[in-house]
Amino acid sequence: MEETELRERLGFIATRTSPPLHDPEELTAAVVERHLARRRRERALGAVAAAVAVIVVAVPVVVSRTGQDSGPAAPAPSSAVYTTPTRGNLSDEAFFVDGVRRLPWTDGPAGADVPEPPLDTRHVVFAGESPRARWVLVAGADPRAPLPPDDDGDGRRDLDRLDSVAIAWFTGPRDAAAEDMRVYGEPRMVDADEPAAVLAHTEPYRSSRVSHWIVVGAPGDQVEDSWSRQFTPDGEIFREFGPIDTVDGVASGGAGQVDASINRALRYRVVRGGTEFTGLPETEPRPDFVPPRVDLARLRPAPPPAPGDAAVASAIDTLISHLGVWAEIFDFTVLWAGDLPTASGGARVTVLAAQYDDWGVYLTGALGRDNAGQVSAGTCGSEIRPSDTPVDEMVVVLRCGSADGAENAPTDNLVVVAPAGATTARALDDRGEPIASYPLVDGVAVVPIPADLASVAVIGADGEMIDDRAPMGQVDWGD
């Protein structure tokens, strides 16, 4: 690998954990040095198809963990997150703050099916302005539960009496008036001691801008962040957290550039005494997302173009969105692509590999179907393999059908892709006994799924077994 390319790749990894700098030369120097320092200290480890993806809102899940020994610092009271005076650099704009407090919660992506609290229970927790937008967090009482009292007689209910609250994020352009703000993401119920976070739409690699995010905890909380996931050479997923500046329980800043429709990789961790809260921020898909251009190497000739080819862009988007990286760092290889018979006419499956440097190899079976002119994208499986086996020597087994029968499955096919010199695929049951045997043509077989299938043994021309693989499952991203 050339030195320039190495520096670019190392620079990429470093930016995952470095705050973005405005000067490109300064950015390059800073991120390369930071990454090299980390490698010396620790270990050397290291789209949607716009026409096919289903647009959904990423719903945050927060996990709290209390240590065995909390130390001398006691956890903050549950009311500290959502009932302190309004925080943020717009907190003193009373007219704006009260205007957003009064906005409806039912005009967001989730529609009317959201917990919209009564007006007299609502409190603006945070109101701030980033370089490109305004962000406001509003909390209130669950409208389906008994309302808390108004003990101090100020006309507003006391949220600190509640074990859980409803929250909603609002956003609008920089300098927006209250009426220009809209619900961002999906309002939801949270535990009263649970932090909240929001992440703006993704910004692609080489954009002049970066995404922005905000974490709101209790005063005294310390916030940590993790921008991305990585693969070890053995194919394991890992991430690293690092502390970020936190003032009055609030942390905010740039969140880098990600070549995906939505960022499902970024995580925050809030440390409060002996308790840790880990979660992903509220976010939405980028409405004008354009899949990144990628170069596909091929081990076999490409079939004629088909609508189902669009599933490749969706598969790449799934990978990039879960890693939080740039598409151009990966080498993408199509092991095989072809058509599968279906009840509705046919489907295109593409066996795709993605690898960066010495990371494990990500494999997926991207499945695209044309349903009355509408292309739908899915997958026959995905997994991460150790990096010590070259892509052209890998054996891939896909079950493009239902494990419980193919009545509701898009196809009912077993796909085996092996090295070009392999000659036979033997279907085995869970005792390792042969069920069926299939010849391989250029290392590939597409056959109906046999009953009781547990794995497939691939045999070479010399009669020796090359590999024995169960059908792919799905990568567990830990979401």
GROMACS .gro file of C-alpha atoms in nm:
model
  479
    1MET     CA    1   0.000   0.000   0.000
    2GLU     CA    2   0.138   0.342  -0.096
    3GLU     CA    3   0.222   0.584   0.185
    4THR     CA    4  -0.033   0.838   0.063
    5GLU     CA    5  -0.310   0.578   0.061
    6LEU     CA    6  -0.205   0.453   0.403
    7ARG     CA    7  -0.216   0.804   0.545
    8GLU     CA    8  -0.560   0.858   0.396
    9ARG     CA    9  -0.692   0.537   0.547
   10LEU     CA   10  -0.534   0.601   0.882
   11GLY     CA   11  -0.671   0.951   0.868
   12PHE     CA   12  -1.018   0.809   0.815
   13ILE     CA   13  -1.001   0.595   1.125
   14ALA     CA   14  -0.875   0.884   1.329
   15THR     CA   15  -1.161   1.111   1.230
   16ARG     CA   16  -1.401   0.865   1.383
   17THR     CA   17  -1.283   0.974   1.725
   18SER     CA   18  -1.159   1.326   1.660
   19PRO     CA   19  -1.369   1.642   1.656
   20PRO     CA   20  -1.381   1.782   1.301
   21LEU     CA   21  -1.142   2.066   1.222
   22HIS     CA   22  -1.219   2.334   0.967
   23ASP     CA   23  -0.880   2.346   0.794
   24PRO     CA   24  -0.821   2.038   0.570
   25GLU     CA   25  -0.444   2.034   0.622
   26GLU     CA   26  -0.485   2.068   0.997
   27LEU     CA   27  -0.746   1.793   0.988
   28THR     CA   28  -0.518   1.555   0.800
   29ALA     CA   29  -0.225   1.612   1.034
   30ALA     CA   30  -0.436   1.587   1.348
   31VAL     CA   31  -0.626   1.273   1.261
   32VAL     CA   32  -0.323   1.085   1.130
   33GLU     CA   33  -0.123   1.166   1.442
   34ARG     CA   34  -0.413   1.073   1.668
   35HIS     CA   35  -0.460   0.741   1.496
   36LEU     CA   36  -0.089   0.657   1.497
   37ALA     CA   37  -0.073   0.741   1.867
   38ARG     CA   38  -0.367   0.514   1.936
   39ARG     CA   39  -0.209   0.232   1.739
   40ARG     CA   40   0.111   0.270   1.941
   41ARG     CA   41  -0.086   0.271   2.265
   42GLU     CA   42  -0.336   0.001   2.192
   43ARG     CA   43  -0.397  -0.232   1.899
   44ALA     CA   44  -0.337  -0.208   1.527
   45LEU     CA   45  -0.693  -0.263   1.425
   46GLY     CA   46  -0.825  -0.119   1.303
   47ALA     CA   47  -2.590   0.265   0.028
   48VAL     CA   48  -3.005   0.336   0.025
   49ALA     CA   49  -3.089   0.257  -0.282
   50ALA     CA   50  -3.306   0.565  -0.296
   51ALA     CA   51  -3.565   0.374  -0.493
   52VAL     CA   52  -3.574   0.062  -0.281
   53ALA     CA   53  -3.528   0.150   0.085
   54VAL     CA   54  -3.813   0.180   0.331
   55ILE     CA   55  -3.779   0.512   0.513
   56VAL     CA   56  -3.796   0.465   0.887
   57VAL     CA   57  -3.701   0.664   1.192
   58ALA     CA   58  -3.425   0.519   1.408
   59VAL     CA   59  -3.584   0.464   1.748
   60PRO     CA   60  -3.330   0.509   2.027
   61VAL     CA   61  -3.278   0.237   2.285
   62VAL     CA   62  -3.102   0.336   2.607
   63VAL     CA   63  -2.943   0.077   2.833
   64SER     CA   64  -2.850   0.167   3.189
   65ARG     CA   65  -2.597  -0.024   3.395
   66THR     CA   66  -2.514   0.026   3.762
   67GLY     CA   67  -2.171  -0.073   3.883
   68GLN     CA   68  -2.113  -0.299   4.181
   69ASP     CA   69  -1.929  -0.018   4.357
   70SER     CA   70  -2.074   0.322   4.286
   71GLY     CA   71  -1.802   0.507   4.476
   72PRO     CA   72  -1.863   0.819   4.678
   73ALA     CA   73  -2.062   1.003   4.408
   74ALA     CA   74  -2.436   0.939   4.432
   75PRO     CA   75  -2.648   0.922   4.116
   76ALA     CA   76  -2.834   1.238   4.026
   77PRO     CA   77  -3.204   1.239   4.115
   78SER     CA   78  -3.439   1.121   3.842
   79SER     CA   79  -3.584   1.470   3.803
   80ALA     CA   80  -3.249   1.628   3.715
   81VAL     CA   81  -3.260   1.548   3.343
   82TYR     CA   82  -3.597   1.690   3.244
   83THR     CA   83  -3.693   1.941   3.514
   84THR     CA   84  -3.392   2.168   3.554
   85PRO     CA   85  -3.422   2.520   3.405
   86THR     CA   86  -3.394   2.527   3.027
   87ARG     CA   87  -3.036   2.477   2.909
   88GLY     CA   88  -2.869   2.573   2.581
   89ASN     CA   89  -2.760   2.892   2.409
   90LEU     CA   90  -3.121   2.985   2.325
   91SER     CA   91  -3.254   2.935   2.676
   92ASP     CA   92  -3.290   3.310   2.733
   93GLU     CA   93  -3.511   3.360   2.426
   94ALA     CA   94  -3.832   3.330   2.625
   95PHE     CA   95  -4.074   3.398   2.339
   96PHE     CA   96  -3.910   3.134   2.117
   97VAL     CA   97  -3.884   2.879   2.398
   98ASP     CA   98  -4.249   2.913   2.497
   99GLY     CA   99  -4.357   2.903   2.133
  100VAL     CA  100  -4.189   2.568   2.076
  101ARG     CA  101  -4.334   2.436   2.403
  102ARG     CA  102  -4.680   2.496   2.257
  103LEU     CA  103  -4.619   2.326   1.922
  104PRO     CA  104  -4.810   2.006   1.836
  105TRP     CA  105  -4.626   1.676   1.853
  106THR     CA  106  -4.836   1.499   1.589
  107ASP     CA  107  -4.694   1.649   1.268
  108GLY     CA  108  -4.370   1.451   1.267
  109PRO     CA  109  -4.274   1.132   1.079
  110ALA     CA  110  -4.471   0.914   1.324
  111GLY     CA  111  -4.794   1.109   1.272
  112ALA     CA  112  -5.068   1.121   1.533
  113ASP     CA  113  -4.976   0.796   1.708
  114VAL     CA  114  -4.742   0.958   1.960
  115PRO     CA  115  -4.768   1.045   2.332
  116GLU     CA  116  -4.851   1.418   2.317
  117PRO     CA  117  -4.849   1.554   2.674
  118PRO     CA  118  -5.096   1.814   2.801
  119LEU     CA  119  -4.965   2.167   2.753
  120ASP     CA  120  -4.955   2.248   3.124
  121THR     CA  121  -4.713   1.958   3.182
  122ARG     CA  122  -4.462   2.054   2.912
  123HIS     CA  123  -4.116   2.188   2.988
  124VAL     CA  124  -3.844   2.294   2.744
  125VAL     CA  125  -3.539   2.103   2.862
  126PHE     CA  126  -3.292   2.231   2.603
  127ALA     CA  127  -3.295   2.502   2.336
  128GLY     CA  128  -2.982   2.555   2.132
  129GLU     CA  129  -2.846   2.660   1.795
  130SER     CA  130  -2.584   2.466   1.600
  131PRO     CA  131  -2.397   2.607   1.299
  132ARG     CA  132  -2.685   2.512   1.067
  133ALA     CA  133  -2.999   2.450   1.274
  134ARG     CA  134  -3.194   2.506   1.592
  135TRP     CA  135  -3.270   2.217   1.825
  136VAL     CA  136  -3.520   2.202   2.111
  137LEU     CA  137  -3.600   1.918   2.353
  138VAL     CA  138  -3.944   1.927   2.516
  139ALA     CA  139  -4.063   1.696   2.796
  140GLY     CA  140  -4.407   1.642   2.944
  141ALA     CA  141  -4.634   1.401   3.128
  142ASP     CA  142  -4.772   1.083   2.977
  143PRO     CA  143  -5.122   1.177   2.858
  144ARG     CA  144  -5.245   0.825   2.933
  145ALA     CA  145  -5.148   0.837   3.301
  146PRO     CA  146  -5.273   1.045   3.597
  147LEU     CA  147  -5.127   1.394   3.579
  148PRO     CA  148  -4.881   1.515   3.843
  149PRO     CA  149  -4.989   1.795   4.078
  150ASP     CA  150  -4.904   2.165   4.052
  151ASP     CA  151  -4.770   2.206   4.405
  152ASP     CA  152  -4.613   2.549   4.356
  153GLY     CA  153  -4.917   2.697   4.184
  154ASP     CA  154  -4.730   2.825   3.879
  155GLY     CA  155  -4.981   2.674   3.639
  156ARG     CA  156  -4.755   2.387   3.536
  157ARG     CA  157  -4.751   2.029   3.656
  158ASP     CA  158  -4.450   1.904   3.850
  159LEU     CA  159  -4.261   1.656   3.630
  160ASP     CA  160  -4.027   1.564   3.914
  161ARG     CA  161  -4.309   1.353   4.058
  162LEU     CA  162  -4.298   1.118   3.758
  163ASP     CA  163  -4.102   0.799   3.695
  164SER     CA  164  -4.127   0.848   3.318
  165VAL     CA  165  -4.186   1.139   3.083
  166ALA     CA  166  -4.275   1.194   2.719
  167ILE     CA  167  -4.008   1.370   2.512
  168ALA     CA  168  -3.988   1.518   2.163
  169TRP     CA  169  -3.712   1.685   1.966
  170PHE     CA  170  -3.786   1.982   1.740
  171THR     CA  171  -3.564   2.131   1.472
  172GLY     CA  172  -3.564   2.416   1.224
  173PRO     CA  173  -3.328   2.637   1.026
  174ARG     CA  174  -3.080   2.861   1.200
  175ASP     CA  175  -3.263   3.174   1.324
  176ALA     CA  176  -3.599   2.994   1.281
  177ALA     CA  177  -3.904   3.128   1.461
  178ALA     CA  178  -4.098   2.891   1.685
  179GLU     CA  179  -4.361   2.829   1.417
  180ASP     CA  180  -4.087   2.718   1.175
  181MET     CA  181  -3.977   2.434   1.402
  182ARG     CA  182  -4.092   2.076   1.336
  183VAL     CA  183  -4.088   1.746   1.519
  184TYR     CA  184  -3.767   1.554   1.444
  185GLY     CA  185  -3.775   1.178   1.483
  186GLU     CA  186  -4.042   1.019   1.698
  187PRO     CA  187  -4.176   1.143   2.033
  188ARG     CA  188  -4.160   0.867   2.293
  189MET     CA  189  -4.177   0.776   2.660
  190VAL     CA  190  -3.852   0.751   2.855
  191ASP     CA  191  -3.751   0.687   3.215
  192ALA     CA  192  -3.721   1.015   3.403
  193ASP     CA  193  -3.350   0.959   3.470
  194GLU     CA  194  -3.268   0.861   3.111
  195PRO     CA  195  -3.057   1.096   2.897
  196ALA     CA  196  -3.177   1.208   2.555
  197ALA     CA  197  -2.979   1.270   2.237
  198VAL     CA  198  -3.039   1.382   1.881
  199LEU     CA  199  -2.836   1.347   1.561
  200ALA     CA  200  -2.885   1.556   1.246
  201HIS     CA  201  -2.907   1.407   0.898
  202THR     CA  202  -2.593   1.246   0.760
  203GLU     CA  203  -2.340   1.442   0.558
  204PRO     CA  204  -2.149   1.248   0.289
  205TYR     CA  205  -1.774   1.221   0.254
  206ARG     CA  206  -1.618   1.530   0.096
  207SER     CA  207  -1.914   1.746   0.192
  208SER     CA  208  -1.824   2.094   0.312
  209ARG     CA  209  -2.023   2.025   0.628
  210VAL     CA  210  -2.043   1.768   0.905
  211SER     CA  211  -2.341   1.630   1.090
  212HIS     CA  212  -2.423   1.765   1.438
  213TRP     CA  213  -2.545   1.598   1.753
  214ILE     CA  214  -2.650   1.684   2.109
  215VAL     CA  215  -2.670   1.481   2.430
  216VAL     CA  216  -2.875   1.607   2.725
  217GLY     CA  217  -2.823   1.446   3.065
  218ALA     CA  218  -2.847   1.562   3.424
  219PRO     CA  219  -2.622   1.841   3.556
  220GLY     CA  220  -2.295   1.680   3.661
  221ASP     CA  221  -2.316   1.395   3.410
  222GLN     CA  222  -2.010   1.313   3.199
  223VAL     CA  223  -2.078   1.226   2.834
  224GLU     CA  224  -1.867   0.995   2.620
  225ASP     CA  225  -1.911   0.921   2.250
  226SER     CA  226  -1.827   0.653   1.997
  227TRP     CA  227  -1.856   0.756   1.634
  228SER     CA  228  -1.819   0.420   1.464
  229ARG     CA  229  -1.798   0.045   1.481
  230GLN     CA  230  -1.497  -0.148   1.355
  231PHE     CA  231  -1.421  -0.512   1.271
  232THR     CA  232  -1.127  -0.697   1.421
  233PRO     CA  233  -0.924  -0.920   1.185
  234ASP     CA  234  -1.106  -1.214   1.347
  235GLY     CA  235  -1.442  -1.074   1.239
  236GLU     CA  236  -1.562  -0.941   1.572
  237ILE     CA  237  -1.739  -0.606   1.606
  238PHE     CA  238  -1.599  -0.355   1.851
  239ARG     CA  239  -1.619   0.015   1.930
  240GLU     CA  240  -1.433   0.260   2.153
  241PHE     CA  241  -1.573   0.543   2.364
  242GLY     CA  242  -1.395   0.863   2.456
  243PRO     CA  243  -1.495   1.154   2.685
  244ILE     CA  244  -1.622   1.477   2.531
  245ASP     CA  245  -1.668   1.822   2.680
  246THR     CA  246  -1.982   1.829   2.894
  247VAL     CA  247  -2.127   2.147   3.044
  248ASP     CA  248  -2.422   2.133   3.283
  249GLY     CA  249  -2.500   1.781   3.163
  250VAL     CA  250  -2.506   1.881   2.795
  251ALA     CA  251  -2.259   1.782   2.523
  252SER     CA  252  -2.277   1.880   2.157
  253GLY     CA  253  -2.062   1.905   1.850
  254GLY     CA  254  -1.979   1.768   1.507
  255ALA     CA  255  -2.053   1.405   1.427
  256GLY     CA  256  -1.842   1.364   1.115
  257GLN     CA  257  -1.939   1.243   0.769
  258VAL     CA  258  -2.108   0.911   0.689
  259ASP     CA  259  -2.186   0.781   0.339
  260ALA     CA  260  -2.527   0.640   0.433
  261SER     CA  261  -2.889   0.746   0.435
  262ILE     CA  262  -2.897   0.730   0.814
  263ASN     CA  263  -2.633   0.698   1.084
  264ARG     CA  264  -2.700   0.393   1.301
  265ALA     CA  265  -2.344   0.373   1.430
  266LEU     CA  266  -2.296   0.670   1.661
  267ARG     CA  267  -2.348   0.594   2.030
  268TYR     CA  268  -2.325   0.794   2.350
  269ARG     CA  269  -2.247   0.687   2.704
  270VAL     CA  270  -2.346   0.898   3.002
  271VAL     CA  271  -2.168   0.835   3.332
  272ARG     CA  272  -2.356   0.943   3.644
  273GLY     CA  273  -2.195   0.832   3.967
  274GLY     CA  274  -2.192   0.453   3.951
  275THR     CA  275  -2.448   0.434   3.670
  276GLU     CA  276  -2.387   0.431   3.296
  277PHE     CA  277  -2.647   0.496   3.027
  278THR     CA  278  -2.565   0.387   2.672
  279GLY     CA  279  -2.784   0.465   2.375
  280LEU     CA  280  -2.818   0.591   2.021
  281PRO     CA  281  -2.952   0.935   1.939
  282GLU     CA  282  -3.284   1.020   1.780
  283THR     CA  283  -3.231   1.063   1.406
  284GLU     CA  284  -3.396   1.047   1.066
  285PRO     CA  285  -3.292   0.936   0.717
  286ARG     CA  286  -3.154   1.209   0.497
  287PRO     CA  287  -3.442   1.298   0.260
  288ASP     CA  288  -3.219   1.390  -0.036
  289PHE     CA  289  -2.969   1.109   0.011
  290VAL     CA  290  -2.775   0.999  -0.297
  291PRO     CA  291  -2.597   0.660  -0.268
  292PRO     CA  292  -2.219   0.693  -0.297
  293ARG     CA  293  -2.048   0.581  -0.613
  294VAL     CA  294  -1.864   0.254  -0.555
  295ASP     CA  295  -1.650   0.035  -0.778
  296LEU     CA  296  -1.743  -0.333  -0.782
  297ALA     CA  297  -1.478  -0.593  -0.858
  298ARG     CA  298  -1.620  -0.921  -0.988
  299LEU     CA  299  -1.499  -1.278  -0.958
  300ARG     CA  300  -1.738  -1.393  -1.232
  301PRO     CA  301  -1.900  -1.227  -1.535
  302ALA     CA  302  -2.192  -0.999  -1.455
  303PRO     CA  303  -2.540  -1.111  -1.560
  304PRO     CA  304  -2.754  -0.881  -1.778
  305PRO     CA  305  -2.883  -0.578  -1.584
  306ALA     CA  306  -3.203  -0.630  -1.384
  307PRO     CA  307  -3.415  -0.417  -1.149
  308GLY     CA  308  -3.300  -0.632  -0.858
  309ASP     CA  309  -2.947  -0.498  -0.899
  310ALA     CA  310  -3.065  -0.200  -0.694
  311ALA     CA  311  -3.045  -0.422  -0.385
  312VAL     CA  312  -2.666  -0.383  -0.394
  313ALA     CA  313  -2.691  -0.013  -0.311
  314SER     CA  314  -2.929  -0.097  -0.028
  315ALA     CA  315  -2.689  -0.361   0.107
  316ILE     CA  316  -2.399  -0.117   0.100
  317ASP     CA  317  -2.612   0.143   0.275
  318THR     CA  318  -2.695  -0.107   0.549
  319LEU     CA  319  -2.325  -0.177   0.607
  320ILE     CA  320  -2.213   0.186   0.601
  321SER     CA  321  -2.499   0.304   0.821
  322HIS     CA  322  -2.410   0.052   1.092
  323LEU     CA  323  -2.037   0.126   1.078
  324GLY     CA  324  -2.054   0.505   1.046
  325VAL     CA  325  -1.779   0.532   0.784
  326TRP     CA  326  -1.701   0.639   0.428
  327ALA     CA  327  -1.786   0.406   0.141
  328GLU     CA  328  -1.460   0.467  -0.042
  329ILE     CA  329  -1.246   0.297   0.221
  330PHE     CA  330  -1.394  -0.042   0.130
  331ASP     CA  331  -1.300  -0.281  -0.146
  332PHE     CA  332  -1.630  -0.426  -0.273
  333THR     CA  333  -1.626  -0.758  -0.457
  334VAL     CA  334  -1.917  -0.943  -0.618
  335LEU     CA  335  -1.851  -1.314  -0.574
  336TRP     CA  336  -2.151  -1.402  -0.793
  337ALA     CA  337  -2.476  -1.249  -0.911
  338GLY     CA  338  -2.768  -1.424  -1.076
  339ASP     CA  339  -3.141  -1.476  -1.090
  340LEU     CA  340  -3.358  -1.693  -0.867
  341PRO     CA  341  -3.703  -1.822  -0.964
  342THR     CA  342  -3.991  -1.680  -0.760
  343ALA     CA  343  -4.368  -1.706  -0.769
  344SER     CA  344  -4.388  -1.351  -0.906
  345GLY     CA  345  -4.134  -1.403  -1.180
  346GLY     CA  346  -3.781  -1.375  -1.049
  347ALA     CA  347  -3.532  -1.211  -0.818
  348ARG     CA  348  -3.171  -1.105  -0.845
  349VAL     CA  349  -2.929  -1.212  -0.573
  350THR     CA  350  -2.582  -1.061  -0.545
  351VAL     CA  351  -2.323  -1.216  -0.316
  352LEU     CA  352  -2.121  -0.916  -0.204
  353ALA     CA  353  -1.801  -0.889   0.001
  354ALA     CA  354  -1.667  -0.571   0.160
  355GLN     CA  355  -1.324  -0.537   0.318
  356TYR     CA  356  -1.114  -0.253   0.454
  357ASP     CA  357  -0.745  -0.302   0.531
  358ASP     CA  358  -0.704  -0.588   0.781
  359TRP     CA  359  -1.061  -0.576   0.909
  360GLY     CA  360  -1.277  -0.886   0.889
  361VAL     CA  361  -1.467  -0.942   0.564
  362TYR     CA  362  -1.836  -0.849   0.556
  363LEU     CA  363  -2.046  -1.080   0.336
  364THR     CA  364  -2.409  -1.044   0.238
  365GLY     CA  365  -2.658  -1.186  -0.010
  366ALA     CA  366  -2.840  -0.881  -0.147
  367LEU     CA  367  -3.183  -0.981  -0.280
  368GLY     CA  368  -3.379  -0.751  -0.510
  369ARG     CA  369  -3.724  -0.815  -0.657
  370ASP     CA  370  -3.943  -0.628  -0.903
  371ASN     CA  371  -4.300  -0.625  -0.777
  372ALA     CA  372  -4.525  -0.464  -1.037
  373GLY     CA  373  -4.267  -0.200  -1.117
  374GLN     CA  374  -4.166  -0.141  -0.755
  375VAL     CA  375  -3.827  -0.276  -0.654
  376SER     CA  376  -3.796  -0.418  -0.303
  377ALA     CA  377  -3.462  -0.497  -0.144
  378GLY     CA  378  -3.377  -0.752   0.121
  379THR     CA  379  -3.109  -1.000   0.213
  380CYS     CA  380  -3.059  -1.374   0.221
  381GLY     CA  381  -2.813  -1.335   0.507
  382SER     CA  382  -2.500  -1.158   0.623
  383GLU     CA  383  -2.195  -1.236   0.833
  384ILE     CA  384  -1.842  -1.121   0.911
  385ARG     CA  385  -1.554  -1.357   0.833
  386PRO     CA  386  -1.193  -1.342   0.953
  387SER     CA  387  -0.962  -1.163   0.712
  388ASP     CA  388  -0.715  -1.451   0.674
  389THR     CA  389  -0.911  -1.616   0.388
  390PRO     CA  390  -0.902  -1.441   0.049
  391VAL     CA  391  -1.243  -1.355  -0.091
  392ASP     CA  392  -1.199  -1.583  -0.394
  393GLU     CA  393  -1.139  -1.881  -0.163
  394MET     CA  394  -1.447  -1.831   0.053
  395VAL     CA  395  -1.751  -2.059   0.061
  396VAL     CA  396  -2.086  -1.882   0.093
  397VAL     CA  397  -2.414  -2.062   0.165
  398LEU     CA  398  -2.738  -1.866   0.141
  399ARG     CA  399  -3.086  -1.981   0.224
  400CYS     CA  400  -3.304  -1.750   0.016
  401GLY     CA  401  -3.628  -1.864   0.171
  402SER     CA  402  -3.798  -1.915   0.506
  403ALA     CA  403  -3.644  -2.145   0.764
  404ASP     CA  404  -3.999  -2.255   0.852
  405GLY     CA  405  -4.106  -2.321   0.495
  406ALA     CA  406  -4.122  -2.115   0.182
  407GLU     CA  407  -4.493  -2.032   0.175
  408ASN     CA  408  -4.434  -1.665   0.259
  409ALA     CA  409  -4.073  -1.641   0.142
  410PRO     CA  410  -3.971  -1.442  -0.167
  411THR     CA  411  -3.782  -1.743  -0.304
  412ASP     CA  412  -3.721  -2.104  -0.206
  413ASN     CA  413  -3.362  -2.147  -0.313
  414LEU     CA  414  -3.032  -2.264  -0.174
  415VAL     CA  415  -2.740  -2.068  -0.318
  416VAL     CA  416  -2.387  -2.203  -0.286
  417VAL     CA  417  -2.092  -1.995  -0.403
  418ALA     CA  418  -1.750  -2.158  -0.369
  419PRO     CA  419  -1.403  -2.125  -0.522
  420ALA     CA  420  -1.412  -2.170  -0.899
  421GLY     CA  421  -1.236  -2.507  -0.879
  422ALA     CA  422  -1.490  -2.664  -0.642
  423THR     CA  423  -1.697  -2.941  -0.801
  424THR     CA  424  -1.965  -3.060  -0.557
  425ALA     CA  425  -2.194  -2.925  -0.285
  426ARG     CA  426  -2.330  -3.178  -0.035
  427ALA     CA  427  -2.632  -3.078   0.171
  428LEU     CA  428  -2.607  -3.218   0.526
  429ASP     CA  429  -2.858  -3.255   0.808
  430ASP     CA  430  -2.790  -3.167   1.172
  431ARG     CA  431  -2.620  -3.504   1.224
  432GLY     CA  432  -2.381  -3.442   0.937
  433GLU     CA  433  -2.554  -3.700   0.719
  434PRO     CA  434  -2.586  -3.628   0.345
  435ILE     CA  435  -2.928  -3.516   0.223
  436ALA     CA  436  -2.847  -3.432  -0.137
  437SER     CA  437  -2.553  -3.366  -0.367
  438TYR     CA  438  -2.531  -3.097  -0.633
  439PRO     CA  439  -2.274  -3.031  -0.905
  440LEU     CA  440  -2.111  -2.690  -0.903
  441VAL     CA  441  -2.067  -2.493  -1.223
  442ASP     CA  442  -1.785  -2.241  -1.190
  443GLY     CA  443  -1.818  -2.302  -0.817
  444VAL     CA  444  -2.189  -2.211  -0.803
  445ALA     CA  445  -2.516  -2.398  -0.748
  446VAL     CA  446  -2.873  -2.268  -0.720
  447VAL     CA  447  -3.117  -2.540  -0.618
  448PRO     CA  448  -3.442  -2.579  -0.421
  449ILE     CA  449  -3.387  -2.581  -0.046
  450PRO     CA  450  -3.381  -2.944   0.070
  451ALA     CA  451  -3.573  -3.048   0.379
  452ASP     CA  452  -3.376  -3.075   0.705
  453LEU     CA  453  -3.085  -2.870   0.570
  454ALA     CA  454  -2.826  -2.783   0.838
  455SER     CA  455  -2.509  -2.712   0.639
  456VAL     CA  456  -2.337  -2.757   0.305
  457ALA     CA  457  -2.000  -2.926   0.252
  458VAL     CA  458  -1.812  -2.810  -0.056
  459ILE     CA  459  -1.582  -3.062  -0.224
  460GLY     CA  460  -1.288  -2.984  -0.452
  461ALA     CA  461  -1.170  -3.163  -0.765
  462ASP     CA  462  -0.936  -3.374  -0.553
  463GLY     CA  463  -1.226  -3.508  -0.348
  464GLU     CA  464  -1.120  -3.318  -0.037
  465MET     CA  465  -1.361  -3.097   0.154
  466ILE     CA  466  -1.288  -2.726   0.110
  467ASP     CA  467  -1.531  -2.601   0.374
  468ASP     CA  468  -1.851  -2.689   0.557
  469ARG     CA  469  -2.084  -2.393   0.610
  470ALA     CA  470  -2.429  -2.343   0.757
  471PRO     CA  471  -2.653  -2.098   0.573
  472MET     CA  472  -2.579  -1.739   0.667
  473GLY     CA  473  -2.774  -1.580   0.947
  474GLN     CA  474  -2.779  -1.204   0.999
  475VAL     CA  475  -2.508  -0.988   1.154
  476ASP     CA  476  -2.602  -0.883   1.506
  477TRP     CA  477  -2.513  -0.514   1.522
  478GLY     CA  478  -2.612  -0.493   1.887
  479ASP     CA  479  -2.896  -0.248   1.820
   0.00000   0.00000   0.00000
